[in-house]
Amino acid sequence: SQQGEEDPQALSIQEGENATMNCSYKTSINNLQWYRQNSGRGLVHLILIRSNEREKHSGRLRVTLDTSKKSSSLLITASRAADTASYFCATATSGTYKYIFGTGTRLKVLA
Amino acid sequence: DGGITQSPKYLFRKEGQNVTLSCEQNLNHDAMYWYRQDPGQGLRLIYYSQIVNDFQKGDIAEGYSVSREKKESFPLTVTSAQKNPTAFYLCASSITYMTGGEQYFGPGTRLTVT
């Protein structure tokens, strides 16, 4: 089964609202990354958080990591229609940098 | 422009034929990867290469083959032994395999086999 599982599977919000999506994983990790994928396109790297970090910010993005609960969350503040995409977490198990991707959260931001 | 290119964007093949998907990068990255994505699912690793002339099987390598003769190129062949080849294929690269840094993705090739 997938190492990373995102929740919810789909999310629909109004422009200007915040969007939160979660990722759970099963084993110890080196780091966790979040990617965005627009429909039919490749993935774009958003942010990387290392296992010894608890929170990281990048523009309107805020990522948290709780290694005790084996979970991470991605918060997008003041969402825009252009944020409409699928968001994936990717985890690299300790001892390897072979990333395992979750099934993704499909975010739709309504204008 | 620096980046990863994949060609073609759409590919159609008859069942029983082998097909090769192209992946080229000019980022001077050592590591390259091939993933498969099925509708509504995440990415699954097919093969990866840490360095030129070296590659390793990923989680779903059966029915696929790769080569890494040049640093910038990592073509994927989908053979007739792959039972369900219709999917979206993504190529990626990273500076090195062991740094665990971000992966840069190409735009993908959508393969349809009938």
Tab-separated table of C-alpha atoms in Angstrom:
chain	number	residue	atom	x	y	z
A	1	SER	CA	0.000	0.000	0.000
A	2	GLN	CA	1.043	3.613	-0.390
A	3	GLN	CA	3.369	5.034	2.242
A	4	GLY	CA	1.644	8.396	2.112
A	5	GLU	CA	-2.090	8.739	2.245
A	6	GLU	CA	-3.649	12.143	1.757
A	7	ASP	CA	-6.855	13.277	3.336
A	8	PRO	CA	-9.310	14.440	2.157
A	9	GLN	CA	-9.355	12.907	-1.317
A	10	ALA	CA	-11.126	15.972	-2.668
A	11	LEU	CA	-11.697	19.469	-1.357
A	12	SER	CA	-13.747	22.317	-2.760
A	13	ILE	CA	-13.502	25.823	-1.308
A	14	GLN	CA	-14.218	29.425	-2.220
A	15	GLU	CA	-11.470	31.766	-3.346
A	16	GLY	CA	-9.935	33.508	-0.358
A	17	GLU	CA	-10.538	30.641	2.047
A	18	ASN	CA	-7.785	28.494	3.505
A	19	ALA	CA	-7.249	24.919	2.347
A	20	THR	CA	-5.821	22.230	4.598
A	21	MET	CA	-4.814	18.775	3.471
A	22	ASN	CA	-3.206	16.025	5.477
A	23	CYS	CA	-0.757	13.230	4.806
A	24	SER	CA	-0.180	10.163	6.930
A	25	TYR	CA	2.667	7.708	6.518
A	26	LYS	CA	3.748	4.440	8.060
A	27	THR	CA	7.494	4.264	8.630
A	28	SER	CA	10.325	6.508	9.786
A	29	ILE	CA	11.244	9.087	7.199
A	30	ASN	CA	14.190	11.234	6.204
A	31	ASN	CA	12.044	14.009	4.868
A	32	LEU	CA	8.618	14.694	3.445
A	33	GLN	CA	7.842	16.748	0.375
A	34	TRP	CA	4.688	18.247	-1.063
A	35	TYR	CA	4.071	18.520	-4.797
A	36	ARG	CA	1.351	20.080	-6.927
A	37	GLN	CA	0.049	18.629	-10.173
A	38	ASN	CA	-2.149	20.528	-12.562
A	39	SER	CA	-4.426	18.327	-14.635
A	40	GLY	CA	-2.503	16.285	-17.179
A	41	ARG	CA	0.837	17.869	-16.305
A	42	GLY	CA	3.986	16.973	-14.424
A	43	LEU	CA	4.478	17.550	-10.720
A	44	VAL	CA	5.925	20.734	-9.300
A	45	HIS	CA	7.834	20.712	-6.045
A	46	LEU	CA	6.332	22.966	-3.374
A	47	ILE	CA	8.185	22.418	-0.136
A	48	LEU	CA	10.433	19.952	1.697
A	49	ILE	CA	10.426	19.433	5.443
A	50	ARG	CA	13.086	17.357	7.143
A	51	SER	CA	12.367	14.861	9.899
A	52	ASN	CA	13.910	17.159	12.546
A	53	GLU	CA	11.739	20.128	11.541
A	54	ARG	CA	8.232	20.758	12.822
A	55	GLU	CA	7.020	23.617	10.658
A	56	LYS	CA	8.032	25.343	7.482
A	57	HIS	CA	6.668	28.272	5.500
A	58	SER	CA	6.933	29.273	1.878
A	59	GLY	CA	4.801	32.183	0.731
A	60	ARG	CA	1.160	31.189	1.265
A	61	LEU	CA	2.151	27.635	2.142
A	62	ARG	CA	2.600	26.290	5.642
A	63	VAL	CA	3.680	22.715	6.259
A	64	THR	CA	3.771	20.962	9.592
A	65	LEU	CA	5.290	17.614	10.433
A	66	ASP	CA	4.495	15.473	13.458
A	67	THR	CA	6.816	12.472	13.436
A	68	SER	CA	5.222	11.016	16.572
A	69	LYS	CA	1.897	10.784	14.737
A	70	LYS	CA	3.529	10.106	11.381
A	71	SER	CA	1.564	12.876	9.766
A	72	SER	CA	1.996	16.143	7.919
A	73	SER	CA	-0.358	18.899	6.893
A	74	LEU	CA	-0.238	21.439	4.084
A	75	LEU	CA	-2.075	24.709	4.574
A	76	ILE	CA	-2.668	27.048	1.658
A	77	THR	CA	-3.831	30.438	2.877
A	78	ALA	CA	-5.970	32.900	0.937
A	79	SER	CA	-6.527	30.406	-1.862
A	80	ARG	CA	-6.823	31.458	-5.495
A	81	ALA	CA	-8.461	29.833	-8.482
A	82	ALA	CA	-4.950	29.118	-9.769
A	83	ASP	CA	-4.369	26.840	-6.759
A	84	THR	CA	-6.817	24.352	-8.265
A	85	ALA	CA	-4.745	21.195	-8.671
A	86	SER	CA	-3.936	17.855	-7.074
A	87	TYR	CA	-1.527	17.900	-4.161
A	88	PHE	CA	0.697	14.965	-3.265
A	89	CYS	CA	2.932	14.210	-0.361
A	90	ALA	CA	6.053	12.144	-0.953
A	91	THR	CA	8.025	10.427	1.763
A	92	ALA	CA	11.512	8.943	1.723
A	93	THR	CA	11.885	6.123	4.197
A	94	SER	CA	14.918	6.324	6.468
A	95	GLY	CA	17.871	4.640	4.813
A	96	THR	CA	16.697	5.274	1.284
A	97	TYR	CA	15.811	8.239	-0.851
A	98	LYS	CA	13.328	6.321	-2.944
A	99	TYR	CA	10.240	8.459	-2.608
A	100	ILE	CA	6.765	7.028	-2.180
A	101	PHE	CA	3.880	9.193	-3.268
A	102	GLY	CA	0.423	9.266	-1.801
A	103	THR	CA	-2.810	9.198	-3.769
A	104	GLY	CA	-3.260	12.963	-3.597
A	105	THR	CA	-5.861	15.537	-2.626
A	106	ARG	CA	-7.798	17.154	-5.463
A	107	LEU	CA	-8.331	20.807	-4.581
A	108	LYS	CA	-10.849	22.947	-6.406
A	109	VAL	CA	-10.929	26.674	-5.665
A	110	LEU	CA	-14.101	28.367	-6.848
A	111	ALA	CA	-13.868	31.958	-8.045
B	1	ASP	CA	15.750	26.845	-20.644
B	2	GLY	CA	16.754	24.259	-18.109
B	3	GLY	CA	14.468	21.385	-17.417
B	4	ILE	CA	13.200	17.965	-18.345
B	5	THR	CA	11.566	17.154	-21.619
B	6	GLN	CA	9.484	14.134	-22.442
B	7	SER	CA	8.291	13.165	-25.836
B	8	PRO	CA	5.856	12.587	-27.236
B	9	LYS	CA	3.049	14.041	-25.139
B	10	TYR	CA	0.554	11.471	-26.435
B	11	LEU	CA	1.417	8.030	-27.751
B	12	PHE	CA	-0.835	5.386	-29.206
B	13	ARG	CA	0.241	1.806	-29.794
B	14	LYS	CA	-1.284	-1.515	-30.672
B	15	GLU	CA	-1.149	-4.303	-28.153
B	16	GLY	CA	1.932	-6.462	-28.558
B	17	GLN	CA	4.212	-3.655	-29.711
B	18	ASN	CA	7.140	-2.315	-27.737
B	19	VAL	CA	7.276	1.445	-27.342
B	20	THR	CA	10.024	3.756	-26.088
B	21	LEU	CA	9.351	6.946	-24.166
B	22	SER	CA	11.964	9.653	-24.264
B	23	CYS	CA	13.244	11.628	-21.275
B	24	GLU	CA	15.991	14.243	-21.516
B	25	GLN	CA	17.307	16.645	-18.886
B	26	ASN	CA	19.793	19.509	-19.095
B	27	LEU	CA	19.960	20.148	-15.365
B	28	ASN	CA	23.197	18.178	-14.936
B	29	HIS	CA	21.427	15.924	-12.441
B	30	ASP	CA	22.907	12.547	-11.584
B	31	ALA	CA	19.672	10.816	-10.613
B	32	MET	CA	16.716	10.102	-12.872
B	33	TYR	CA	13.411	8.335	-12.276
B	34	TRP	CA	10.433	6.897	-14.131
B	35	TYR	CA	6.996	6.847	-12.555
B	36	ARG	CA	3.657	5.562	-13.676
B	37	GLN	CA	0.422	7.314	-12.727
B	38	ASP	CA	-3.010	5.767	-13.129
B	39	PRO	CA	-6.245	7.802	-12.878
B	40	GLY	CA	-6.944	9.026	-9.370
B	41	GLN	CA	-3.806	7.453	-8.004
B	42	GLY	CA	-0.396	8.487	-6.860
B	43	LEU	CA	2.884	7.837	-8.600
B	44	ARG	CA	4.501	4.431	-8.610
B	45	LEU	CA	8.217	4.040	-9.220
B	46	ILE	CA	9.192	1.942	-12.231
B	47	TYR	CA	12.967	2.386	-12.448
B	48	TYR	CA	15.546	4.806	-11.139
B	49	SER	CA	19.132	5.581	-11.983
B	50	GLN	CA	21.622	7.029	-9.521
B	51	ILE	CA	24.340	7.615	-12.085
B	52	VAL	CA	25.249	6.962	-15.703
B	53	ASN	CA	25.386	3.277	-16.678
B	54	ASP	CA	23.551	2.261	-13.521
B	55	PHE	CA	19.860	1.719	-12.871
B	56	GLN	CA	17.701	-0.112	-10.358
B	57	LYS	CA	14.227	-1.610	-10.418
B	58	GLY	CA	11.506	0.246	-8.620
B	59	ASP	CA	8.262	-1.165	-7.299
B	60	ILE	CA	6.641	-2.039	-10.623
B	61	ALA	CA	9.489	-2.811	-13.048
B	62	GLU	CA	7.970	-5.902	-14.658
B	63	GLY	CA	7.334	-5.343	-18.355
B	64	TYR	CA	9.572	-2.267	-18.542
B	65	SER	CA	13.218	-1.681	-19.415
B	66	VAL	CA	15.516	1.345	-19.287
B	67	SER	CA	19.003	2.428	-20.240
B	68	ARG	CA	21.267	5.199	-18.977
B	69	GLU	CA	24.065	5.574	-21.487
B	70	LYS	CA	24.238	9.347	-21.147
B	71	LYS	CA	23.795	11.524	-18.095
B	72	GLU	CA	21.076	13.577	-19.736
B	73	SER	CA	18.986	10.744	-21.147
B	74	PHE	CA	16.920	7.989	-19.512
B	75	PRO	CA	14.571	6.332	-22.036
B	76	LEU	CA	11.883	3.913	-20.900
B	77	THR	CA	10.728	1.007	-23.052
B	78	VAL	CA	7.295	-0.413	-22.395
B	79	THR	CA	7.439	-3.972	-23.633
B	80	SER	CA	4.662	-6.273	-24.763
B	81	ALA	CA	5.112	-8.129	-21.466
B	82	GLN	CA	3.562	-5.215	-19.574
B	83	LYS	CA	-0.004	-6.391	-19.027
B	84	ASN	CA	-1.676	-3.037	-18.554
B	85	PRO	CA	0.509	-0.365	-20.181
B	86	THR	CA	-2.082	2.372	-20.688
B	87	ALA	CA	-1.131	5.092	-18.209
B	88	PHE	CA	0.472	8.491	-17.732
B	89	TYR	CA	4.267	8.214	-17.508
B	90	LEU	CA	6.367	10.784	-15.702
B	91	CYS	CA	10.112	11.197	-15.775
B	92	ALA	CA	11.934	13.069	-13.015
B	93	SER	CA	15.453	13.967	-11.986
B	94	SER	CA	17.228	15.112	-8.862
B	95	ILE	CA	20.717	16.413	-8.206
B	96	THR	CA	21.793	13.164	-6.603
B	97	TYR	CA	19.949	10.141	-5.377
B	98	MET	CA	21.308	10.316	-1.854
B	99	THR	CA	20.574	13.935	-0.976
B	100	GLY	CA	16.848	13.369	-0.857
B	101	GLY	CA	16.198	16.728	-2.413
B	102	GLU	CA	13.418	17.845	-4.657
B	103	GLN	CA	12.613	16.031	-7.841
B	104	TYR	CA	12.069	17.923	-11.074
B	105	PHE	CA	9.389	16.440	-13.282
B	106	GLY	CA	8.844	16.441	-16.999
B	107	PRO	CA	5.413	17.151	-18.517
B	108	GLY	CA	4.588	13.470	-18.922
B	109	THR	CA	3.666	11.109	-21.756
B	110	ARG	CA	0.182	9.656	-21.945
B	111	LEU	CA	0.392	6.166	-23.462
B	112	THR	CA	-2.682	4.447	-24.789
B	113	VAL	CA	-2.446	0.838	-25.916
B	114	THR	CA	-5.381	-0.727	-27.745
